[in-house]
Structure formats: structure tokens, C-alpha cells
PDB file of C-alpha atoms in Angstrom:
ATOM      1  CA  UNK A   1      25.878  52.880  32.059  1.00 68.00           C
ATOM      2  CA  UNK A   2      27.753  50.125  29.937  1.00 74.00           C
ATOM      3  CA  UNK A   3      27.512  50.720  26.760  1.00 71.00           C
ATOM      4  CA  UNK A   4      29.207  48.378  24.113  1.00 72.00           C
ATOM      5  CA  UNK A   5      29.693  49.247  20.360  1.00 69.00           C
ATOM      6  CA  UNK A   6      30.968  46.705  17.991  1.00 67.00           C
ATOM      7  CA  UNK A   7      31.776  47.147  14.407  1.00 63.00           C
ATOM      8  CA  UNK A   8      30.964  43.440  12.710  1.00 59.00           C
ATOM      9  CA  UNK A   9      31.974  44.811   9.148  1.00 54.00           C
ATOM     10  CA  UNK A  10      33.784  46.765   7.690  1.00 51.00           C
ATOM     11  CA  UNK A  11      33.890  46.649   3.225  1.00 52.00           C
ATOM     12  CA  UNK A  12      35.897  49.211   1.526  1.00 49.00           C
ATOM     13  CA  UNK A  13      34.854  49.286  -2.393  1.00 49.00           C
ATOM     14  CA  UNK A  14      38.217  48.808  -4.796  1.00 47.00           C
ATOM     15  CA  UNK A  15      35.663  50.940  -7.442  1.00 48.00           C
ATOM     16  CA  UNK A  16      36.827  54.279  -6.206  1.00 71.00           C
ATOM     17  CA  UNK A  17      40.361  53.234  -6.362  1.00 83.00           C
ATOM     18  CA  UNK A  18      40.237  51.689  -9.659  1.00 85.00           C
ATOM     19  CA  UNK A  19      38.729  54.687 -11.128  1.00 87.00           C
ATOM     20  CA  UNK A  20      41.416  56.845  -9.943  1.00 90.00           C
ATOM     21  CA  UNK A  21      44.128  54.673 -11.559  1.00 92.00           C
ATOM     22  CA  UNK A  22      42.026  54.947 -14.438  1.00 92.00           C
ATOM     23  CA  UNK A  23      41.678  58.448 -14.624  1.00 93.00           C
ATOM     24  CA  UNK A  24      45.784  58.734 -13.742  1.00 94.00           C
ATOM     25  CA  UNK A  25      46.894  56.643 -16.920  1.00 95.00           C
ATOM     26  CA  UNK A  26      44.620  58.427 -18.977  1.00 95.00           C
ATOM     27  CA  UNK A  27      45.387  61.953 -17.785  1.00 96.00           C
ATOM     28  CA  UNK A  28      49.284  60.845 -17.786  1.00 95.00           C
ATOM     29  CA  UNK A  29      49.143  59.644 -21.306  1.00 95.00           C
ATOM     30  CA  UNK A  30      47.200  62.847 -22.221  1.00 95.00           C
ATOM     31  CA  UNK A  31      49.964  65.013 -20.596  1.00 95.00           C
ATOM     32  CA  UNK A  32      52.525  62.961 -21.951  1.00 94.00           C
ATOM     33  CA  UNK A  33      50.763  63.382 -25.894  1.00 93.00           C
ATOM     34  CA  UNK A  34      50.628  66.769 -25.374  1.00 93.00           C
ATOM     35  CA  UNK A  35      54.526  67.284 -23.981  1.00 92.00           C
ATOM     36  CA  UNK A  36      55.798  65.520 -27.232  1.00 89.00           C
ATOM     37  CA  UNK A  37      53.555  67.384 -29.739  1.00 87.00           C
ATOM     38  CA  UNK A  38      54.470  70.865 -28.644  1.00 88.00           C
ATOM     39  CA  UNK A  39      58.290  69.507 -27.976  1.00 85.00           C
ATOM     40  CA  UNK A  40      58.142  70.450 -24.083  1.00 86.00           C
ATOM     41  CA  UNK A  41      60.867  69.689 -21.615  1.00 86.00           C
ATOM     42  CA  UNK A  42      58.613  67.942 -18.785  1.00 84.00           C
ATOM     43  CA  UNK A  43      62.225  66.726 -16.892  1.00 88.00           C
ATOM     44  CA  UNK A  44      61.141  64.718 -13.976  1.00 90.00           C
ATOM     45  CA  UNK A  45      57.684  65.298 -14.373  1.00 93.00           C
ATOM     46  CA  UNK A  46      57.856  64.087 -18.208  1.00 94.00           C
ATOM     47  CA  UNK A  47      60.277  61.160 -16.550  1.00 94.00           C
ATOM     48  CA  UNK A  48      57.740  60.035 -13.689  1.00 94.00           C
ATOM     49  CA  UNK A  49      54.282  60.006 -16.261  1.00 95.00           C
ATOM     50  CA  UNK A  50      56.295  57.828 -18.902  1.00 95.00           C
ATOM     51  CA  UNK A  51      57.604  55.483 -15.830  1.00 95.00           C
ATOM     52  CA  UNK A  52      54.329  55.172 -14.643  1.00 95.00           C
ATOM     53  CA  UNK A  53      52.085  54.501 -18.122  1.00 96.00           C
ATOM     54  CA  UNK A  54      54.924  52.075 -19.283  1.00 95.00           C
ATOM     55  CA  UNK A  55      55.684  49.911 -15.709  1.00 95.00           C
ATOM     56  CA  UNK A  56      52.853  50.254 -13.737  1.00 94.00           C
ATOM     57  CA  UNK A  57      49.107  51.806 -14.528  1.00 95.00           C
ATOM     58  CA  UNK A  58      48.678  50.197 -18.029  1.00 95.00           C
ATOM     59  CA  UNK A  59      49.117  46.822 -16.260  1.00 95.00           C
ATOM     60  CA  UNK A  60      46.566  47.734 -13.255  1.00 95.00           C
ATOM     61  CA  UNK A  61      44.482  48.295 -16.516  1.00 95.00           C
ATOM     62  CA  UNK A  62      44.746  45.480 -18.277  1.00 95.00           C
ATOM     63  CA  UNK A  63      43.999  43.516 -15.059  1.00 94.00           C
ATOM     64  CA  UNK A  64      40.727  44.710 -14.789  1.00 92.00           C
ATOM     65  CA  UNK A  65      39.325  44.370 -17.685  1.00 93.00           C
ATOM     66  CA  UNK A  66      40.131  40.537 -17.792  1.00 92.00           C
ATOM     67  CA  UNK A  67      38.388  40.739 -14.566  1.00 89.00           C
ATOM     68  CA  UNK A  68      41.514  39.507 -12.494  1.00 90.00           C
ATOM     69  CA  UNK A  69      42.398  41.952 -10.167  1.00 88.00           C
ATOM     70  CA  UNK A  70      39.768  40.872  -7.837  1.00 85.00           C
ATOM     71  CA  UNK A  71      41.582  37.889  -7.155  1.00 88.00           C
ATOM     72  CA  UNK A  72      44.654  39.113  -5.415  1.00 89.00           C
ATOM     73  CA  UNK A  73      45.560  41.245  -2.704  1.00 86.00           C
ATOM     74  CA  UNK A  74      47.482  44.494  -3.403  1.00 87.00           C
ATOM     75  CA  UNK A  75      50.750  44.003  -3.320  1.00 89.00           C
ATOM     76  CA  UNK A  76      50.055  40.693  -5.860  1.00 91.00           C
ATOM     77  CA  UNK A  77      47.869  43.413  -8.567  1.00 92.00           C
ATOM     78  CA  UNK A  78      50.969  46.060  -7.908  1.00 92.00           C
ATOM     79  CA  UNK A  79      53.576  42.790  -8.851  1.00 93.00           C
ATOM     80  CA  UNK A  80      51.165  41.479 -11.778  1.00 94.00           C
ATOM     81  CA  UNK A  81      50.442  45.253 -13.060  1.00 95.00           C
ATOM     82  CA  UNK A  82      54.102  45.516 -13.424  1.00 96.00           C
ATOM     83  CA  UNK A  83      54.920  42.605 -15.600  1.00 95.00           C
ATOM     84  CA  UNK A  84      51.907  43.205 -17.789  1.00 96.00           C
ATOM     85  CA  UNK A  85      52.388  46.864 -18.541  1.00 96.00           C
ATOM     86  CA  UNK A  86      56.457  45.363 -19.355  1.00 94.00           C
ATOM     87  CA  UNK A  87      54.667  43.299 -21.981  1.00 95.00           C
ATOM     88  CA  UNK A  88      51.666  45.152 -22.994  1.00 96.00           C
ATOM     89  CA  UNK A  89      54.681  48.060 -23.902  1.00 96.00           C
ATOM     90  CA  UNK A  90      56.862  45.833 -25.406  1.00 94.00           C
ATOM     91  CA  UNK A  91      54.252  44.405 -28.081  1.00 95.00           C
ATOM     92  CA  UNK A  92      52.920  48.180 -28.624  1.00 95.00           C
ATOM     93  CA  UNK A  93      56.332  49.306 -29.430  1.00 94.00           C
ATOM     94  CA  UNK A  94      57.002  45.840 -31.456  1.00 93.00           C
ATOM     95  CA  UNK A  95      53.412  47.382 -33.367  1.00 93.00           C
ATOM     96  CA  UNK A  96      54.744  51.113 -34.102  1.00 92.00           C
ATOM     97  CA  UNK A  97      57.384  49.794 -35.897  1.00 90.00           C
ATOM     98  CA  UNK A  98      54.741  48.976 -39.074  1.00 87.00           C
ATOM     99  CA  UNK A  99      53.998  52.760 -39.099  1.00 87.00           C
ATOM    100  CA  UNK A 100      55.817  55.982 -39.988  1.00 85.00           C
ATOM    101  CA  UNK A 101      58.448  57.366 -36.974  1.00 79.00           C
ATOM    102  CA  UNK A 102      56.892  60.305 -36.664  1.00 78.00           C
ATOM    103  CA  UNK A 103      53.522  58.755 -35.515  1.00 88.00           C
ATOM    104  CA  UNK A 104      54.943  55.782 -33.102  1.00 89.00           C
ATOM    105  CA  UNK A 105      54.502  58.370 -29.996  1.00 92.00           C
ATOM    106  CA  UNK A 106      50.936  59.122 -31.181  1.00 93.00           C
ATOM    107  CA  UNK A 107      50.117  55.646 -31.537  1.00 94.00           C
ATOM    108  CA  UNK A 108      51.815  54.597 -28.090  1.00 94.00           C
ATOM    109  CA  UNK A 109      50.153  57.731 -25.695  1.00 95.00           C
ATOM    110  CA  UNK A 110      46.750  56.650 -28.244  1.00 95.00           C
ATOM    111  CA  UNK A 111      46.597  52.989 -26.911  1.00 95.00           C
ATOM    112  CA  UNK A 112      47.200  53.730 -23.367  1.00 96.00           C
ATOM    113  CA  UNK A 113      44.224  55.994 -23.441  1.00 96.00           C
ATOM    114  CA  UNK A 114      42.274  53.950 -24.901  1.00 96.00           C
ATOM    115  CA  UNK A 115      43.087  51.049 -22.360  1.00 95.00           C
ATOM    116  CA  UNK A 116      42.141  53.344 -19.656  1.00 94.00           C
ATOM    117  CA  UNK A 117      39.036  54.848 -21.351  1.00 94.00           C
ATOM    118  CA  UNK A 118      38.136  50.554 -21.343  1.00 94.00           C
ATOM    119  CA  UNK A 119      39.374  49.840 -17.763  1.00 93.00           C
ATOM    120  CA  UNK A 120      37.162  52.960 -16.389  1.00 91.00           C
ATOM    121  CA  UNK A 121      34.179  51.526 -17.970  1.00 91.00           C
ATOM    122  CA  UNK A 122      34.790  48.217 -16.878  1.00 86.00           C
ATOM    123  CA  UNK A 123      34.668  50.130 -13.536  1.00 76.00           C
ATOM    124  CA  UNK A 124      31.651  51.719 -14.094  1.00 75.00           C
ATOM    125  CA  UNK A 125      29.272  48.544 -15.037  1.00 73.00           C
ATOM    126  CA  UNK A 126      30.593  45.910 -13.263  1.00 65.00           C
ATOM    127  CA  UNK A 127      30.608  47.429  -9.803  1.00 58.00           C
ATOM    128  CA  UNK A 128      31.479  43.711  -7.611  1.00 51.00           C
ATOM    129  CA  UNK A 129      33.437  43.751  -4.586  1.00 47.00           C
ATOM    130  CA  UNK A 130      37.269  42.769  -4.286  1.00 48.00           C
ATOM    131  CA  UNK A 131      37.417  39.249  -2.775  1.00 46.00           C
ATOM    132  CA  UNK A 132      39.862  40.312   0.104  1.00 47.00           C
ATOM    133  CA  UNK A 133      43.031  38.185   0.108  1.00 53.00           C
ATOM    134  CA  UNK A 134      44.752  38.106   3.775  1.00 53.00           C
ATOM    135  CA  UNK A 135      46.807  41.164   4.174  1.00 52.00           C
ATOM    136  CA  UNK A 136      50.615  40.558   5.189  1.00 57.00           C
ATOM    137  CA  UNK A 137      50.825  40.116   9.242  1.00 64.00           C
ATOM    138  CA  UNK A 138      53.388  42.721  10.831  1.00 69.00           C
ATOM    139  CA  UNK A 139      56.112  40.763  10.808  1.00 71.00           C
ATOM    140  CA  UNK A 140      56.093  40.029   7.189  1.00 78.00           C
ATOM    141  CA  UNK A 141      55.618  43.778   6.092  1.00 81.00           C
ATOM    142  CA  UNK A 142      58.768  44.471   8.516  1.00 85.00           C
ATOM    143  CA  UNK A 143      60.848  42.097   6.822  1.00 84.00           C
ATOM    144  CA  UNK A 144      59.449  43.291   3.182  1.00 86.00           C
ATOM    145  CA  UNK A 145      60.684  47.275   4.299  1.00 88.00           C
ATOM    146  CA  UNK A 146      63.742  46.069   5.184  1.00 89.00           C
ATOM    147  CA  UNK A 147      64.356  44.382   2.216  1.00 88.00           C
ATOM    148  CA  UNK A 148      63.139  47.196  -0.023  1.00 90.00           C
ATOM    149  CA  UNK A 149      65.010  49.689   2.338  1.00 92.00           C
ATOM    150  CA  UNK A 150      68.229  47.655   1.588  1.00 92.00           C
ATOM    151  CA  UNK A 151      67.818  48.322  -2.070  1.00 90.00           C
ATOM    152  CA  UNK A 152      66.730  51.710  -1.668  1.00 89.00           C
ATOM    153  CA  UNK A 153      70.164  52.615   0.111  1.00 92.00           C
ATOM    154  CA  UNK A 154      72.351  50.430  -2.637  1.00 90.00           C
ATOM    155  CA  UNK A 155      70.438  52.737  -5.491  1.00 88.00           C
ATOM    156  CA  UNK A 156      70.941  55.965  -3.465  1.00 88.00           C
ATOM    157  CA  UNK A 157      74.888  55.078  -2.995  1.00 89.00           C
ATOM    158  CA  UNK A 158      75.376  53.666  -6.788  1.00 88.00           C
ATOM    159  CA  UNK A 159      73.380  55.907  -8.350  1.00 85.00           C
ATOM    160  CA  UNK A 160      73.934  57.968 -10.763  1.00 82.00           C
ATOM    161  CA  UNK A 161      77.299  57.624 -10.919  1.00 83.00           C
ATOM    162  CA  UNK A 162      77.111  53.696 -11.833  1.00 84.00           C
ATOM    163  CA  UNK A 163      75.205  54.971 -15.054  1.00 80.00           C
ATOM    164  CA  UNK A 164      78.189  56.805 -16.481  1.00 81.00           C
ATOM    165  CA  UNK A 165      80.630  53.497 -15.931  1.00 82.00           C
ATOM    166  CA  UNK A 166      81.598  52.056 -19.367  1.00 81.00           C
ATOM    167  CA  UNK A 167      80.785  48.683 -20.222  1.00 80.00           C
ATOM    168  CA  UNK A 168      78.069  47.729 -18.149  1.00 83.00           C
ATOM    169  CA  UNK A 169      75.095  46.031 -18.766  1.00 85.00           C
ATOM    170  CA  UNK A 170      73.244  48.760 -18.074  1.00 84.00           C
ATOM    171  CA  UNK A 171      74.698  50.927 -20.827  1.00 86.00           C
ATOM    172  CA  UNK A 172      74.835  48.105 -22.877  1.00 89.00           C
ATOM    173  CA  UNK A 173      71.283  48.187 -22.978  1.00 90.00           C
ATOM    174  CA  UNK A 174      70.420  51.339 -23.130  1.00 90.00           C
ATOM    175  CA  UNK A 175      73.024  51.786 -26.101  1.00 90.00           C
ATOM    176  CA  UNK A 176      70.747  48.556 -27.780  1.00 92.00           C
ATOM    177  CA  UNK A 177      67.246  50.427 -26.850  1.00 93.00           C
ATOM    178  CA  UNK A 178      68.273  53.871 -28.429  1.00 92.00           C
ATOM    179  CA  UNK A 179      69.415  51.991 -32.055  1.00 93.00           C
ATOM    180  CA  UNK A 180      65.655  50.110 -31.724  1.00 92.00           C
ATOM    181  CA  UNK A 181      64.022  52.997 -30.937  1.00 90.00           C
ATOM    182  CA  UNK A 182      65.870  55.129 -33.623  1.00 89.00           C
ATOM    183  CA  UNK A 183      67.035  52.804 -36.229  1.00 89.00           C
ATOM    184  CA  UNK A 184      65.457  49.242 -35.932  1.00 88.00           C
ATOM    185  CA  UNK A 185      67.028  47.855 -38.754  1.00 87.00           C
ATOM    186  CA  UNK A 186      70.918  47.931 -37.451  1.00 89.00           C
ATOM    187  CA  UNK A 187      69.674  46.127 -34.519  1.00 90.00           C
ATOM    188  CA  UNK A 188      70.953  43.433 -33.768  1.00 85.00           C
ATOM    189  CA  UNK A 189      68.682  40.388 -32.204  1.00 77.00           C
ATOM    190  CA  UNK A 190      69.146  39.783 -28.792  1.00 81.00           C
ATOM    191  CA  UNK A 191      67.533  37.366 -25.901  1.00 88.00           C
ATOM    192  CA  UNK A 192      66.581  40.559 -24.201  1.00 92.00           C
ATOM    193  CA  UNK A 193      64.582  41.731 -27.183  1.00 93.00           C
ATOM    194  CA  UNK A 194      61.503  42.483 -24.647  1.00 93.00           C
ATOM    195  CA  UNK A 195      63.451  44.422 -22.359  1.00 93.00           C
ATOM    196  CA  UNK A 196      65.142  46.834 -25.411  1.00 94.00           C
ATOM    197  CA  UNK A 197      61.697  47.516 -26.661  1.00 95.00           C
ATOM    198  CA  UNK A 198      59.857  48.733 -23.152  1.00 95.00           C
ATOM    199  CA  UNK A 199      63.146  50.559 -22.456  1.00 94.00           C
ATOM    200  CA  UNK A 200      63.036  52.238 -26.248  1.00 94.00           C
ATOM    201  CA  UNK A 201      59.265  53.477 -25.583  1.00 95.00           C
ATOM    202  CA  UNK A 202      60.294  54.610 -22.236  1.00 95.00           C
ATOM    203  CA  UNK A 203      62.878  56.880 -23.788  1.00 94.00           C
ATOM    204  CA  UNK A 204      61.226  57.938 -26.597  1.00 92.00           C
ATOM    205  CA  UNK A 205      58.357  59.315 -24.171  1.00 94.00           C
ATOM    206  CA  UNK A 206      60.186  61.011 -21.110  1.00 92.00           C
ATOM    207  CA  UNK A 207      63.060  61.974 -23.815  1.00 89.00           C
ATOM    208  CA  UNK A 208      65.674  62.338 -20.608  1.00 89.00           C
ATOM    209  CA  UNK A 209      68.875  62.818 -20.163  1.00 88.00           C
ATOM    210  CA  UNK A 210      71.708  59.393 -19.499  1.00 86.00           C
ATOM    211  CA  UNK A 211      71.292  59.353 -16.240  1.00 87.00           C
ATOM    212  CA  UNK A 212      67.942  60.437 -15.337  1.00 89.00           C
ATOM    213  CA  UNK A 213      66.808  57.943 -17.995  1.00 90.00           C
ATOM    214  CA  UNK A 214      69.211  55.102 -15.912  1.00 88.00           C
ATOM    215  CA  UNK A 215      68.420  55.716 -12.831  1.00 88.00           C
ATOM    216  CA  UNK A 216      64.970  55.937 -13.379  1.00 90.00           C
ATOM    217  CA  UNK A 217      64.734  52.449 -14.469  1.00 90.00           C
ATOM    218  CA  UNK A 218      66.387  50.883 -12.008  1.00 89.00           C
ATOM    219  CA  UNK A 219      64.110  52.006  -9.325  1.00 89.00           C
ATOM    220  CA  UNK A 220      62.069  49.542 -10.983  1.00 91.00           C
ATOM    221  CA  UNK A 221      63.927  47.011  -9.320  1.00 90.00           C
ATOM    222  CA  UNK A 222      62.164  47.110  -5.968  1.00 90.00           C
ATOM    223  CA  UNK A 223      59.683  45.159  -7.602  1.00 91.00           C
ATOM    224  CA  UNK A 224      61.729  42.205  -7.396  1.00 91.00           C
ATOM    225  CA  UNK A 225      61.572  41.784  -3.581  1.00 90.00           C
ATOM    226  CA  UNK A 226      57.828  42.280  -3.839  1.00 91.00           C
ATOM    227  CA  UNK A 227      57.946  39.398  -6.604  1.00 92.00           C
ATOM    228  CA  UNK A 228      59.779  37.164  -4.046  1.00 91.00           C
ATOM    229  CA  UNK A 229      57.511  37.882  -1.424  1.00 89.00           C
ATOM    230  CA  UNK A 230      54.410  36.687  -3.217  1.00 88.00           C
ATOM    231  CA  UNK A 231      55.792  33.993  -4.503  1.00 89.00           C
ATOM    232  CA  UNK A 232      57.044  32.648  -1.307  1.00 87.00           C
ATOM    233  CA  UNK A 233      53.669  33.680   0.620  1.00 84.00           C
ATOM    234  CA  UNK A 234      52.274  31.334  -2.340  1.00 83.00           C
ATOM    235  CA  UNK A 235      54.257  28.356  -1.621  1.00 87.00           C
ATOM    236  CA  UNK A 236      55.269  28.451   1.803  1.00 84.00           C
ATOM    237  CA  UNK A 237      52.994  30.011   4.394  1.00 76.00           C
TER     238      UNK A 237
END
């Protein structure tokens, strides 16, 4: 007998996905509000949940509830979700400063559930499906790990022994983020006013040690050949 089966199409729901996200930034800020108010030591666990709720998952939030992650493929919402949740934690910590020390954690871990509390609903009444942007062909993904594996080595080589170096920009900043997080009025303005004040919530949430706290951060940096990717995909293909 010939027998032929064909598969015309296949949709995969983003919902189901989204919701998880969802339910990650609000269970990480949760964990994260309950760590600080009983003065736990999470170590890398602590570290990872305050990486995640500052740089990544309030960003994916934000996203959808303007409605815009829809728009772009995966690796643009993981790209865009970063340099949101850089802002969005930025202005929050900018915010805190109007209120008492003791309650700028509380009012951090607060917003950040409440952004996921809106982004899950958002989920749940507006159930449309992603508009699929092309996925990257094989050749493209193969240069994209390479480039991303080439970083990975240089951090596992540098780091952490590049964090204890002197006079670096990277201690220079995290000396700058520790007197805004601590004492904002000795600080002194700076161009990179943004970056002190996601770096100062970072710390004051995964409260970890000089280099955990370093080297945690710059694993952010394999966001930048993602960056370059989609914009070049943009412009040039």
C-alpha cells in the first residue's frame, strides 16, 4: 500500500511560554523578598534570581504588555527584554531613592511582582498567536555559537581573577554602584549614571561577594553578539 502523510501546519502557542516567564519573575521576586527579609544567604541561587529579575524576565514582561513581543522572533524579544529590564531597573532604583533605605528592597521585589502579576494577565485575555519571524538558517546559528563560544572561553580564562585587578573599569564601577546604592548623596554624577543604578539594585538584591557579584555581570555580555546579530539580520540579509 502507499500511504502518504503530510503535516501542512504546524502552530506552537507563545501563551504557555509567556506564562511560565511570568510565573518565573514573580516566583523569583517572591523568593528574592523573602531571602532579604529573613537576612538569608541564597549564594548563587540568591545571585542567579536577582540576575534574572534585573537583566532579563522584567523586560520579557514589559514587552508583553505593550503588546510587542509578537513582533519579533526570539532571539530579538531575548535582546529587547534585556535592554528594557536595564532601564525599567534603573528608573525603579532612581524611584527608591524618594523613600526610606530600609524599604528600597521592598519596593524593588514589590514592582517586579506586580509587573508579572500584569504580564500574566495580559496572557490570560489576549490569547493571539506570535506572528512567526524567520528563524536563523544553520549557518547563521553556527556562526552566532561560535561567537558566543569565543566569549564564553575569554570569561572562563579572565574570570574571576580580572575582578580583583586594581583600577579597572570594572571596579571602578562597582566601587561607584556600592556609594549609590549605600550613600547617594557622595555620588558623584557620571555619564554611566544608568549603568551604576541597575548594578546598585543588582547588589543590593543578591548581596554577593566581589567576585561573584563581577563575574556575574559580565556574563551579561553575551548579549552583545546577539545585539549584533539582529541588527545586522535587520540591515543586511
Amino acid at each position: 500500500y502507499d500511504v502518504k502523510l503530510t503535516i501542512t501546519h504546524i502552530r506552537i502557542e507563545n501563551m504557555h511560554i509567556g506564562l511560565i516567564i511570568d510565573a518565573f519573575l514573580i516566583i523569583s521576586a517572591l523568593s528574592l523578598l523573602i531571602i532579604n527579609a529573613l537576612h538569608i544567604q541564597g549564594g548563587l541561587i540568591q545571585l542567579t534570581l536577582a540576575l534574572l529579575v534585573t537583566s532579563l524576565l522584567s523586560g520579557y514582561a514589559l514587552l508583553n504588555i505593550f503588546g510587542l513581543t509578537r513582533y519579533f522572533s526570539r532571539i530579538e524579544n531575548a535582546v529587547l527584554s534585556y535592554i528594557l529590564s536595564y532601564a525599567f531597573t534603573g528608573f525603579i532604583t532612581l524611584a527608591s531613592f524618594s523613600i526610606d533605605q530600609g524599604a528600597r528592597t521592598l519596593f524593588a521585589l514589590s514592582t517586579f511582582i506586580l509587573l508579572g502579576l500584569i504580564s500574566a494577565l495580559k496572557h490570560r485575555r489576549h490569547k493571539y498567536s506570535v506572528i512567526s519571524r524567520p528563524i536563523p538558517k544553520n549557518i547563521n546559528s553556527l556562526a552566532l555559537l561560535l561567537a558566543m563560544a569565543f566569549y564564553g572561553l575569554s570569561f572562563y580564562f579572565m574570570y574571576p581573577d580580572f575582578t580583583l585587578l586594581p583600577g579597572t573599569d570594572i571596579s571602578r564601577h562597582y566601587a561607584s554602584s556600592i556609594i549609590l546604592g549605600r550613600t547617594p548623596d557622595l555620588y558623584i554624577g557620571s555619564v554611566y549614571l544608568l549603568a551604576h543604578l541597575h548594578e546598585s539594585m543588582f547588589l543590593t538584591l543578591s548581596n554577593p561577594s566581589l567576585v561573584s557579584a563581577q563575574t556575574a555581570l559580565v556574563t551579561l555580555n553575551l548579549m552583545l553578539p546577539l545585539a549584533f546579530f539582529v541588527m545586522a539580520k535587520s540591515y543586511l540579509e
